[in-house]
mmCIF file of C-alpha atoms in Angstrom:
data_model
loop_
_atom_site.group_PDB
_atom_site.id
_atom_site.type_symbol
_atom_site.label_atom_id
_atom_site.label_comp_id
_atom_site.label_asym_id
_atom_site.label_seq_id
_atom_site.Cartn_x
_atom_site.Cartn_y
_atom_site.Cartn_z
ATOM 1 C CA MET A 1 -15.481 -8.085 -15.065
ATOM 2 C CA GLN A 2 -13.884 -10.223 -16.964
ATOM 3 C CA THR A 3 -11.416 -7.665 -18.574
ATOM 4 C CA ILE A 4 -9.887 -7.526 -14.875
ATOM 5 C CA GLN A 5 -6.824 -9.157 -13.767
ATOM 6 C CA SER A 6 -7.255 -11.543 -11.062
ATOM 7 C CA PRO A 7 -5.944 -11.200 -7.681
ATOM 8 C CA VAL A 8 -1.841 -12.863 -8.143
ATOM 9 C CA ILE A 9 -1.470 -13.596 -3.868
ATOM 10 C CA PRO A 10 -4.337 -16.472 -4.286
ATOM 11 C CA LEU A 11 -2.362 -17.983 -6.836
ATOM 12 C CA ILE A 12 0.781 -17.867 -5.251
ATOM 13 C CA GLY A 13 -0.732 -18.988 -2.195
ATOM 14 C CA GLU A 14 -2.023 -22.292 -3.647
ATOM 15 C CA LEU A 15 1.744 -22.749 -5.258
ATOM 16 C CA ILE A 16 2.630 -22.808 -1.645
ATOM 17 C CA GLN A 17 0.611 -24.777 -0.119
ATOM 18 C CA LYS A 18 1.366 -27.554 -3.011
ATOM 19 C CA ASN A 19 5.017 -27.079 -1.990
ATOM 20 C CA PRO A 20 5.271 -27.384 1.806
ATOM 21 C CA GLY A 21 8.364 -25.702 3.396
ATOM 22 C CA THR A 22 8.346 -23.132 0.707
ATOM 23 C CA ILE A 23 9.630 -19.620 2.754
ATOM 24 C CA SER A 24 6.835 -17.256 1.149
ATOM 25 C CA LEU A 25 8.511 -13.154 0.703
ATOM 26 C CA GLY A 26 5.340 -12.812 -1.098
ATOM 27 C CA GLN A 27 2.322 -10.982 0.816
ATOM 28 C CA GLY A 28 2.711 -7.804 2.691
ATOM 29 C CA VAL A 29 2.260 -8.197 5.845
ATOM 30 C CA VAL A 30 3.751 -7.874 9.132
ATOM 31 C CA SER A 31 4.337 -10.559 11.829
ATOM 32 C CA TYR A 32 3.323 -9.484 14.827
ATOM 33 C CA ALA A 33 -0.168 -8.515 16.530
ATOM 34 C CA PRO A 34 -2.202 -5.796 17.585
ATOM 35 C CA PRO A 35 -0.845 -4.318 20.964
ATOM 36 C CA HIS A 36 -3.068 -5.415 23.993
ATOM 37 C CA SER A 37 -4.541 -2.294 24.429
ATOM 38 C CA ALA A 38 -6.636 -3.105 20.867
ATOM 39 C CA ILE A 39 -7.665 -6.106 22.351
ATOM 40 C CA SER A 40 -8.587 -5.126 25.648
ATOM 41 C CA ALA A 41 -10.781 -2.371 23.884
ATOM 42 C CA ILE A 42 -12.978 -4.694 22.642
ATOM 43 C CA GLN A 43 -14.038 -5.179 26.186
ATOM 44 C CA ASP A 44 -15.732 -1.709 25.855
ATOM 45 C CA PHE A 45 -17.528 -2.707 22.907
ATOM 46 C CA LEU A 46 -18.981 -6.250 24.620
ATOM 47 C CA ALA A 47 -20.071 -3.820 27.524
ATOM 48 C CA ASN A 48 -22.594 -1.739 25.243
ATOM 49 C CA SER A 49 -25.544 -3.420 23.936
ATOM 50 C CA GLN A 50 -26.261 -0.797 21.411
ATOM 51 C CA SER A 51 -22.984 -1.692 20.165
ATOM 52 C CA HIS A 52 -24.410 -4.671 17.925
ATOM 53 C CA LYS A 53 -26.387 -2.136 16.195
ATOM 54 C CA TYR A 54 -25.434 0.055 13.286
ATOM 55 C CA GLN A 55 -23.511 2.618 13.839
ATOM 56 C CA SER A 56 -22.396 5.927 12.333
ATOM 57 C CA VAL A 57 -21.709 5.442 8.294
ATOM 58 C CA ILE A 58 -18.468 7.590 8.611
ATOM 59 C CA GLY A 59 -17.073 5.501 11.688
ATOM 60 C CA ILE A 60 -17.997 5.861 15.343
ATOM 61 C CA PRO A 61 -17.410 9.539 17.003
ATOM 62 C CA GLU A 62 -14.550 8.249 19.603
ATOM 63 C CA LEU A 63 -12.301 6.813 16.741
ATOM 64 C CA ARG A 64 -12.885 9.686 14.587
ATOM 65 C CA ASP A 65 -11.619 12.131 17.309
ATOM 66 C CA THR A 66 -8.864 9.927 18.314
ATOM 67 C CA ILE A 67 -7.668 9.924 14.318
ATOM 68 C CA GLN A 68 -7.761 13.785 14.104
ATOM 69 C CA ARG A 69 -5.873 14.111 17.176
ATOM 70 C CA LYS A 70 -3.584 11.704 15.202
ATOM 71 C CA LEU A 71 -3.746 13.528 11.908
ATOM 72 C CA LEU A 72 -2.537 16.482 13.381
ATOM 73 C CA HIS A 73 0.375 15.447 15.580
ATOM 74 C CA ASP A 74 1.716 12.694 12.968
ATOM 75 C CA ASN A 75 0.773 13.845 9.503
ATOM 76 C CA GLN A 76 0.489 18.022 10.386
ATOM 77 C CA ILE A 77 -2.677 17.413 9.180
ATOM 78 C CA ALA A 78 -5.377 19.895 10.525
ATOM 79 C CA ILE A 79 -9.476 18.483 10.606
ATOM 80 C CA ASP A 80 -11.709 21.724 9.619
ATOM 81 C CA GLU A 81 -14.835 22.759 8.353
ATOM 82 C CA ASN A 82 -13.217 22.479 4.686
ATOM 83 C CA ASN A 83 -12.104 18.587 5.308
ATOM 84 C CA CYS A 84 -13.401 15.222 7.367
ATOM 85 C CA VAL A 85 -12.494 11.765 8.131
ATOM 86 C CA VAL A 86 -13.710 9.017 7.042
ATOM 87 C CA VAL A 87 -13.284 5.248 8.742
ATOM 88 C CA THR A 88 -13.081 2.857 6.152
ATOM 89 C CA ALA A 89 -13.097 -1.105 5.891
ATOM 90 C CA GLY A 90 -9.148 -1.047 5.399
ATOM 91 C CA SER A 91 -7.587 2.122 2.634
ATOM 92 C CA ASN A 92 -9.036 -0.397 -0.207
ATOM 93 C CA MET A 93 -12.459 0.817 0.436
ATOM 94 C CA GLY A 94 -11.249 4.220 0.790
ATOM 95 C CA PHE A 95 -9.761 4.294 -2.609
ATOM 96 C CA LEU A 96 -13.107 2.691 -4.375
ATOM 97 C CA ASN A 97 -14.916 5.099 -2.221
ATOM 98 C CA ALA A 98 -13.057 7.749 -3.792
ATOM 99 C CA ILE A 99 -13.020 6.771 -7.523
ATOM 100 C CA LEU A 100 -16.678 5.893 -7.168
ATOM 101 C CA ALA A 101 -17.364 9.708 -6.098
ATOM 102 C CA ILE A 102 -15.185 11.756 -8.255
ATOM 103 C CA THR A 103 -15.547 10.095 -11.433
ATOM 104 C CA ASN A 104 -18.093 9.608 -14.111
ATOM 105 C CA ALA A 105 -17.962 6.646 -16.740
ATOM 106 C CA GLU A 106 -14.767 6.753 -19.180
ATOM 107 C CA ASP A 107 -12.966 9.452 -17.015
ATOM 108 C CA GLU A 108 -9.009 8.750 -16.015
ATOM 109 C CA ILE A 109 -7.017 8.078 -13.486
ATOM 110 C CA ILE A 110 -3.370 8.425 -13.655
ATOM 111 C CA LEU A 111 -1.216 5.764 -12.082
ATOM 112 C CA ASN A 112 2.582 5.734 -11.651
ATOM 113 C CA THR A 113 3.789 2.120 -12.895
ATOM 114 C CA PRO A 114 4.848 -0.076 -10.879
ATOM 115 C CA TYR A 115 1.254 0.631 -9.887
ATOM 116 C CA TYR A 116 -0.527 -1.136 -6.513
ATOM 117 C CA PHE A 117 -2.957 -3.912 -8.343
ATOM 118 C CA ASN A 118 -5.785 -3.304 -6.444
ATOM 119 C CA HIS A 119 -5.744 0.147 -7.498
ATOM 120 C CA GLU A 120 -5.917 -0.702 -10.996
ATOM 121 C CA MET A 121 -8.598 -2.830 -10.790
ATOM 122 C CA ALA A 122 -11.185 -0.385 -8.607
ATOM 123 C CA ILE A 123 -10.521 2.010 -11.704
ATOM 124 C CA ARG A 124 -11.448 -0.145 -14.325
ATOM 125 C CA MET A 125 -14.511 -1.648 -11.811
ATOM 126 C CA ALA A 126 -16.066 1.828 -12.206
ATOM 127 C CA ASN A 127 -15.527 1.718 -16.070
ATOM 128 C CA CYS A 128 -12.919 4.364 -15.676
ATOM 129 C CA HIS A 129 -9.523 4.205 -17.343
ATOM 130 C CA PRO A 130 -6.111 4.056 -15.614
ATOM 131 C CA ILE A 131 -3.468 5.731 -17.516
ATOM 132 C CA LEU A 132 -0.391 4.413 -16.746
ATOM 133 C CA VAL A 133 3.031 6.689 -16.417
ATOM 134 C CA ALA A 134 6.536 5.145 -16.083
ATOM 135 C CA THR A 135 8.736 6.294 -12.871
ATOM 136 C CA ASP A 136 12.203 6.488 -13.527
ATOM 137 C CA ASP A 137 14.835 3.774 -12.862
ATOM 138 C CA ASN A 138 14.866 4.673 -9.262
ATOM 139 C CA TYR A 139 10.649 4.323 -9.134
ATOM 140 C CA GLN A 140 10.246 8.026 -8.702
ATOM 141 C CA PRO A 141 7.320 9.893 -10.313
ATOM 142 C CA ARG A 142 8.338 11.478 -13.615
ATOM 143 C CA ILE A 143 6.616 15.296 -13.404
ATOM 144 C CA ASP A 144 7.118 16.065 -16.944
ATOM 145 C CA SER A 145 5.632 12.617 -17.758
ATOM 146 C CA ILE A 146 2.638 13.126 -15.622
ATOM 147 C CA LEU A 147 1.754 16.642 -16.982
ATOM 148 C CA ARG A 148 1.905 15.189 -20.473
ATOM 149 C CA ALA A 149 -0.618 12.315 -19.411
ATOM 150 C CA ILE A 150 -3.649 15.016 -18.065
ATOM 151 C CA THR A 151 -6.536 15.095 -20.508
ATOM 152 C CA SER A 152 -10.177 16.699 -20.373
ATOM 153 C CA GLN A 153 -11.025 13.178 -18.609
ATOM 154 C CA THR A 154 -8.639 13.000 -15.938
ATOM 155 C CA LYS A 155 -9.853 12.959 -12.419
ATOM 156 C CA ALA A 156 -7.079 12.488 -10.169
ATOM 157 C CA ILE A 157 -3.331 11.577 -10.054
ATOM 158 C CA VAL A 158 -2.593 8.544 -7.736
ATOM 159 C CA THR A 159 0.562 8.521 -5.383
ATOM 160 C CA ILE A 160 2.151 6.057 -2.991
ATOM 161 C CA SER A 161 4.216 6.485 -0.645
ATOM 162 C CA PRO A 162 5.755 4.727 0.758
ATOM 163 C CA ASN A 163 5.565 2.784 -2.056
ATOM 164 C CA ASN A 164 4.207 -0.583 -2.978
ATOM 165 C CA PRO A 165 5.723 -2.463 -4.964
ATOM 166 C CA THR A 166 8.629 -0.718 -5.396
ATOM 167 C CA GLY A 167 9.825 0.458 -1.698
ATOM 168 C CA ALA A 168 10.242 3.948 -3.237
ATOM 169 C CA VAL A 169 9.654 6.898 -0.884
ATOM 170 C CA TYR A 170 8.787 10.145 -2.419
ATOM 171 C CA SER A 171 10.328 13.251 -1.633
ATOM 172 C CA ALA A 172 8.250 16.194 -0.006
ATOM 173 C CA GLU A 173 9.110 18.118 -2.849
ATOM 174 C CA THR A 174 7.926 15.430 -5.578
ATOM 175 C CA LEU A 175 4.655 15.320 -3.749
ATOM 176 C CA GLN A 176 3.944 18.992 -3.441
ATOM 177 C CA LYS A 177 4.883 19.471 -7.419
ATOM 178 C CA ILE A 178 2.209 16.542 -8.006
ATOM 179 C CA ASN A 179 -0.184 18.366 -5.602
ATOM 180 C CA LEU A 180 0.202 21.598 -7.208
ATOM 181 C CA THR A 181 -0.359 20.352 -10.655
ATOM 182 C CA CYS A 182 -3.447 18.884 -9.149
ATOM 183 C CA GLN A 183 -4.212 22.599 -7.781
ATOM 184 C CA GLU A 184 -3.669 23.993 -11.550
ATOM 185 C CA ALA A 185 -5.673 21.404 -13.495
ATOM 186 C CA GLY A 186 -8.881 21.343 -11.241
ATOM 187 C CA ILE A 187 -8.440 17.319 -10.366
ATOM 188 C CA TYR A 188 -7.876 15.807 -7.218
ATOM 189 C CA HIS A 189 -4.573 14.020 -5.838
ATOM 190 C CA ILE A 190 -5.148 10.305 -4.076
ATOM 191 C CA SER A 191 -2.504 10.095 -2.003
ATOM 192 C CA ASP A 192 -1.887 6.325 -0.382
ATOM 193 C CA GLU A 193 -0.098 6.452 2.684
ATOM 194 C CA ALA A 194 -0.805 2.900 4.056
ATOM 195 C CA TYR A 195 2.866 2.438 4.870
ATOM 196 C CA GLU A 196 3.559 6.427 6.749
ATOM 197 C CA TYR A 197 5.657 5.048 9.325
ATOM 198 C CA PHE A 198 8.078 2.308 7.575
ATOM 199 C CA THR A 199 10.960 4.733 6.204
ATOM 200 C CA TYR A 200 14.163 3.856 6.881
ATOM 201 C CA ASN A 201 18.178 5.839 7.110
ATOM 202 C CA GLN A 202 16.665 9.171 7.973
ATOM 203 C CA ILE A 203 14.103 9.115 5.429
ATOM 204 C CA LYS A 204 11.105 11.039 6.151
ATOM 205 C CA HIS A 205 7.371 10.552 5.111
ATOM 206 C CA ALA A 206 5.409 13.384 3.614
ATOM 207 C CA SER A 207 1.325 13.879 3.532
ATOM 208 C CA PRO A 208 0.420 16.171 0.898
ATOM 209 C CA ALA A 209 -2.598 17.367 2.518
ATOM 210 C CA SER A 210 -0.438 19.224 5.199
ATOM 211 C CA PHE A 211 0.696 21.059 2.330
ATOM 212 C CA PRO A 212 -0.523 24.798 1.846
ATOM 213 C CA ASN A 213 -3.769 25.124 0.327
ATOM 214 C CA SER A 214 -3.976 21.360 -0.648
ATOM 215 C CA THR A 215 -7.140 20.492 1.024
ATOM 216 C CA ALA A 216 -9.678 21.152 -2.006
ATOM 217 C CA GLN A 217 -7.804 18.870 -3.986
ATOM 218 C CA THR A 218 -6.431 16.036 -1.834
ATOM 219 C CA ILE A 219 -8.077 12.871 -0.996
ATOM 220 C CA SER A 220 -5.608 10.818 1.850
ATOM 221 C CA LEU A 221 -6.037 7.176 2.253
ATOM 222 C CA PHE A 222 -4.471 5.500 5.549
ATOM 223 C CA SER A 223 -4.520 2.117 6.996
ATOM 224 C CA LEU A 224 -3.896 0.141 10.560
ATOM 225 C CA SER A 225 -3.099 -2.799 8.482
ATOM 226 C CA LYS A 226 0.356 -2.580 8.600
ATOM 227 C CA THR A 227 1.237 -0.227 11.406
ATOM 228 C CA TYR A 228 -1.031 -2.219 13.745
ATOM 229 C CA GLY A 229 -0.755 -5.519 12.954
ATOM 230 C CA PHE A 230 -4.378 -5.284 11.825
ATOM 231 C CA ALA A 231 -4.427 -6.692 8.233
ATOM 232 C CA SER A 232 -7.818 -9.067 8.832
ATOM 233 C CA TRP A 233 -9.586 -6.462 11.031
ATOM 234 C CA ARG A 234 -9.911 -4.245 8.036
ATOM 235 C CA ILE A 235 -10.057 -0.453 9.387
ATOM 236 C CA GLY A 236 -8.562 2.372 7.482
ATOM 237 C CA TYR A 237 -9.792 5.808 6.997
ATOM 238 C CA MET A 238 -9.460 8.258 4.847
ATOM 239 C CA VAL A 239 -9.341 12.627 4.761
ATOM 240 C CA ILE A 240 -11.663 13.909 1.816
ATOM 241 C CA PRO A 241 -12.164 17.650 0.981
ATOM 242 C CA HIS A 242 -16.066 18.334 2.642
ATOM 243 C CA ASP A 243 -17.907 18.480 -0.419
ATOM 244 C CA LEU A 244 -17.129 15.093 -1.074
ATOM 245 C CA LEU A 245 -18.250 13.897 1.934
ATOM 246 C CA LEU A 246 -21.907 13.136 0.890
ATOM 247 C CA SER A 247 -21.203 10.998 -1.998
ATOM 248 C CA VAL A 248 -18.650 9.039 0.015
ATOM 249 C CA LYS A 249 -21.445 8.272 2.095
ATOM 250 C CA LYS A 250 -23.890 7.029 -0.553
ATOM 251 C CA VAL A 251 -20.982 4.326 -1.469
ATOM 252 C CA GLN A 252 -20.081 3.511 1.828
ATOM 253 C CA ASP A 253 -23.527 3.162 3.075
ATOM 254 C CA THR A 254 -24.497 1.327 -0.175
ATOM 255 C CA ASN A 255 -21.291 -1.141 0.152
ATOM 256 C CA LEU A 256 -20.753 -1.480 4.048
ATOM 257 C CA ILE A 257 -23.481 0.604 6.058
ATOM 258 C CA CYS A 258 -20.901 1.219 8.631
ATOM 259 C CA PRO A 259 -17.083 -0.326 9.318
ATOM 260 C CA PRO A 260 -16.850 -3.144 11.444
ATOM 261 C CA VAL A 261 -17.917 -1.426 15.113
ATOM 262 C CA ILE A 262 -15.900 -4.314 17.108
ATOM 263 C CA SER A 263 -12.945 -3.342 14.871
ATOM 264 C CA GLN A 264 -13.165 0.465 15.185
ATOM 265 C CA TYR A 265 -13.238 -0.361 19.045
ATOM 266 C CA ALA A 266 -10.312 -2.077 18.713
ATOM 267 C CA ALA A 267 -8.685 0.719 16.507
ATOM 268 C CA LEU A 268 -9.600 3.386 19.024
ATOM 269 C CA GLY A 269 -7.251 0.917 21.325
ATOM 270 C CA ALA A 270 -4.605 0.684 18.871
ATOM 271 C CA LEU A 271 -4.203 4.148 18.108
ATOM 272 C CA GLN A 272 -3.472 4.747 22.321
ATOM 273 C CA VAL A 273 -0.724 2.927 22.151
ATOM 274 C CA GLU A 274 2.206 4.265 23.584
ATOM 275 C CA LYS A 275 5.120 4.903 20.595
ATOM 276 C CA SER A 276 7.203 2.363 22.036
ATOM 277 C CA TYR A 277 5.163 -0.368 20.556
ATOM 278 C CA LEU A 278 5.723 0.990 16.842
ATOM 279 C CA GLN A 279 9.045 1.549 17.656
ATOM 280 C CA HIS A 280 9.677 -1.974 18.725
ATOM 281 C CA HIS A 281 8.720 -3.393 15.834
ATOM 282 C CA LEU A 282 9.740 -0.849 13.126
ATOM 283 C CA ALA A 283 13.758 -1.996 14.595
ATOM 284 C CA LYS A 284 12.902 -5.594 14.037
ATOM 285 C CA ILE A 285 11.467 -4.878 10.545
ATOM 286 C CA THR A 286 14.788 -2.659 9.904
ATOM 287 C CA GLU A 287 17.038 -5.609 10.676
ATOM 288 C CA VAL A 288 15.104 -7.650 8.611
ATOM 289 C CA ARG A 289 15.422 -5.338 5.990
ATOM 290 C CA ASN A 290 18.948 -4.565 6.312
ATOM 291 C CA ILE A 291 19.600 -8.416 5.941
ATOM 292 C CA VAL A 292 17.831 -8.405 2.916
ATOM 293 C CA TYR A 293 19.263 -5.358 1.656
ATOM 294 C CA GLN A 294 23.035 -7.082 2.121
ATOM 295 C CA GLN A 295 21.935 -10.389 0.754
ATOM 296 C CA LEU A 296 20.735 -8.703 -2.624
ATOM 297 C CA THR A 297 23.994 -7.272 -2.885
ATOM 298 C CA ASN A 298 24.843 -10.898 -4.242
ATOM 299 C CA LEU A 299 22.313 -11.272 -6.817
ATOM 300 C CA PRO A 300 24.274 -11.872 -10.131
ATOM 301 C CA ASN A 301 24.967 -8.998 -12.661
ATOM 302 C CA ASN A 302 21.204 -9.804 -15.082
ATOM 303 C CA CYS A 303 19.624 -8.396 -11.637
ATOM 304 C CA TYR A 304 18.916 -4.428 -10.784
ATOM 305 C CA VAL A 305 17.693 -3.504 -7.779
ATOM 306 C CA ALA A 306 16.612 0.007 -7.451
ATOM 307 C CA THR A 307 17.424 2.067 -3.577
ATOM 308 C CA ALA A 308 13.900 1.086 -1.309
ATOM 309 C CA ASN A 309 13.705 3.336 1.781
ATOM 310 C CA GLY A 310 10.453 2.889 2.625
ATOM 311 C CA ALA A 311 7.363 -0.066 3.283
ATOM 312 C CA PHE A 312 8.919 -3.550 3.093
ATOM 313 C CA TYR A 313 9.891 -4.217 -0.376
ATOM 314 C CA PHE A 314 12.228 -4.675 -2.677
ATOM 315 C CA PHE A 315 11.684 -4.429 -6.525
ATOM 316 C CA ILE A 316 14.321 -6.329 -8.779
ATOM 317 C CA LYS A 317 14.487 -6.440 -12.447
ATOM 318 C CA VAL A 318 15.377 -10.076 -13.807
ATOM 319 C CA GLN A 319 17.167 -9.937 -17.324
ATOM 320 C CA THR A 320 15.334 -13.059 -18.810
ATOM 321 C CA THR A 321 13.574 -14.648 -21.806
ATOM 322 C CA MET A 322 11.387 -16.305 -19.204
ATOM 323 C CA SER A 323 7.846 -14.520 -17.931
ATOM 324 C CA ASP A 324 7.642 -13.591 -14.473
ATOM 325 C CA LEU A 325 5.243 -16.060 -13.648
ATOM 326 C CA GLU A 326 7.118 -18.841 -15.049
ATOM 327 C CA LEU A 327 10.558 -17.534 -12.990
ATOM 328 C CA VAL A 328 7.840 -17.423 -9.747
ATOM 329 C CA THR A 329 6.346 -20.862 -10.619
ATOM 330 C CA LYS A 330 10.090 -22.238 -10.896
ATOM 331 C CA LEU A 331 11.182 -20.867 -7.835
ATOM 332 C CA ILE A 332 8.467 -22.168 -5.604
ATOM 333 C CA GLU A 333 9.037 -25.548 -7.287
ATOM 334 C CA GLN A 334 12.613 -25.936 -7.361
ATOM 335 C CA TYR A 335 13.614 -23.880 -4.654
ATOM 336 C CA GLN A 336 10.964 -22.976 -2.086
ATOM 337 C CA VAL A 337 10.713 -19.865 -1.958
ATOM 338 C CA ALA A 338 8.018 -17.540 -3.212
ATOM 339 C CA VAL A 339 7.939 -13.957 -4.148
ATOM 340 C CA ILE A 340 5.479 -11.879 -6.328
ATOM 341 C CA PRO A 341 5.547 -11.246 -10.202
ATOM 342 C CA GLY A 342 6.203 -7.709 -10.990
ATOM 343 C CA SER A 343 3.365 -8.184 -14.081
ATOM 344 C CA THR A 344 0.464 -7.780 -11.319
ATOM 345 C CA PHE A 345 1.668 -4.522 -10.636
ATOM 346 C CA GLY A 346 1.733 -3.042 -14.152
ATOM 347 C CA THR A 347 5.290 -4.083 -15.340
ATOM 348 C CA ASP A 348 5.519 -5.264 -18.914
ATOM 349 C CA ASP A 349 8.768 -4.049 -20.084
ATOM 350 C CA GLY A 350 10.911 -7.226 -18.826
ATOM 351 C CA CYS A 351 10.781 -9.848 -15.610
ATOM 352 C CA TYR A 352 10.190 -8.086 -12.636
ATOM 353 C CA LEU A 353 9.694 -9.731 -8.953
ATOM 354 C CA ARG A 354 8.620 -7.868 -5.763
ATOM 355 C CA VAL A 355 10.139 -9.041 -2.415
ATOM 356 C CA ALA A 356 8.301 -8.513 0.676
ATOM 357 C CA TYR A 357 9.965 -9.111 4.277
ATOM 358 C CA GLY A 358 7.856 -7.416 6.772
ATOM 359 C CA ALA A 359 6.801 -10.612 8.382
ATOM 360 C CA LEU A 360 10.142 -12.318 8.032
ATOM 361 C CA THR A 361 12.257 -13.530 11.215
ATOM 362 C CA PRO A 362 16.086 -12.719 10.613
ATOM 363 C CA GLU A 363 16.506 -16.296 10.271
ATOM 364 C CA ASN A 364 14.245 -16.801 7.263
ATOM 365 C CA ALA A 365 15.292 -14.073 6.019
ATOM 366 C CA THR A 366 18.705 -14.907 5.441
ATOM 367 C CA LEU A 367 17.932 -18.662 4.360
ATOM 368 C CA GLY A 368 14.697 -16.970 2.078
ATOM 369 C CA ILE A 369 16.710 -14.731 0.170
ATOM 370 C CA SER A 370 19.852 -17.139 0.351
ATOM 371 C CA ARG A 371 17.170 -19.328 -1.925
ATOM 372 C CA LEU A 372 15.700 -16.667 -4.367
ATOM 373 C CA ILE A 373 19.639 -15.947 -5.394
ATOM 374 C CA THR A 374 20.270 -19.364 -5.764
ATOM 375 C CA GLY A 375 17.121 -19.876 -7.712
ATOM 376 C CA ILE A 376 17.546 -16.775 -9.837
ATOM 377 C CA THR A 377 20.923 -17.597 -10.535
ATOM 378 C CA GLU A 378 20.573 -20.895 -11.620
ATOM 379 C CA LEU A 379 17.543 -20.456 -13.449
ATOM 380 C CA THR A 380 18.421 -17.237 -15.541
ATOM 381 C CA GLN A 381 21.737 -19.459 -16.485
ATOM 382 C CA SER A 382 20.055 -22.700 -17.732
ATOM 383 C CA ILE A 383 18.053 -20.357 -20.345
ATOM 384 C CA ASN A 384 21.043 -18.413 -21.370
ATOM 385 C CA HIS A 385 23.004 -21.823 -22.009
ATOM 386 C CA GLU A 386 19.784 -23.165 -23.553
#
């Protein structure tokens, strides 16, 4: 455990607390609350005295049935005798379940960089090795580089689309190439789809488990945290090949026994909400995204921002001799704006910053990005002049 990185978000949170008035462009959350149907469903939980006892390790049947219908309708993933749904306490737990189910100590898992830091941490906790493969300048996977990274110890390739931390969305063609690579190599494709609904500019999300002949090799991870404002309720789910079910049950029963049942009832209510709930909130986030994107064009010439058509992040590369953590600290202390340093996502070739806008109002977005641009401009100019 001493070799595993410490989560940076609590550190940034402490800096924010010490600097009142700081606008946070840090943690990846949405501002809105769960739908009323989620809260109402808790009454069903309270009305049943059996609800307070342990329930199924893999989730209550009513919720799994509802998830199956959602998967077929929204993701074109059919559940049959070859695969199954497991409800988890968030998709982070789904990822750890998968790693523990498919690996032996010293095995390798391929991560595209920048990676999601909790993925890298989970792999190391399982005494396995993250094999880092750099994406291109637009943070799209390099298929040739992935192929060269596969060894006899490789057990899975991980993709996150829409992506955290870059906001990149992988095309169906790219995901299918990776999925076919996994089929040919006899390894797993772990597809993290926590941001599945957050896409812009008519860009479409694709689920690898919907591709032909993909069931045996594909592990899909989903979350209610972002889509339904469910972050603290801790409900996600995974779609896995049926032959992994016993292993995943062992892991989840040991680690959790069962997902929190009151949250499962709330999730059942959330998944039955009208599509207008999502459309309303996504429209608001799109409005904020447009403000942020437009303002970021005013960054100085020593900054690069790639196209980001998904999630609610932009990833900025800053040409400076400062470390990313030093720059982040000064932005909070001197300019009252917080972002996340890119090194926590595995970038080691320069200074990167992740900007999150999912929880911002248009007014806070305007003010926060204005502070960010002023801070980056003044801080990097002063360093360059020294």
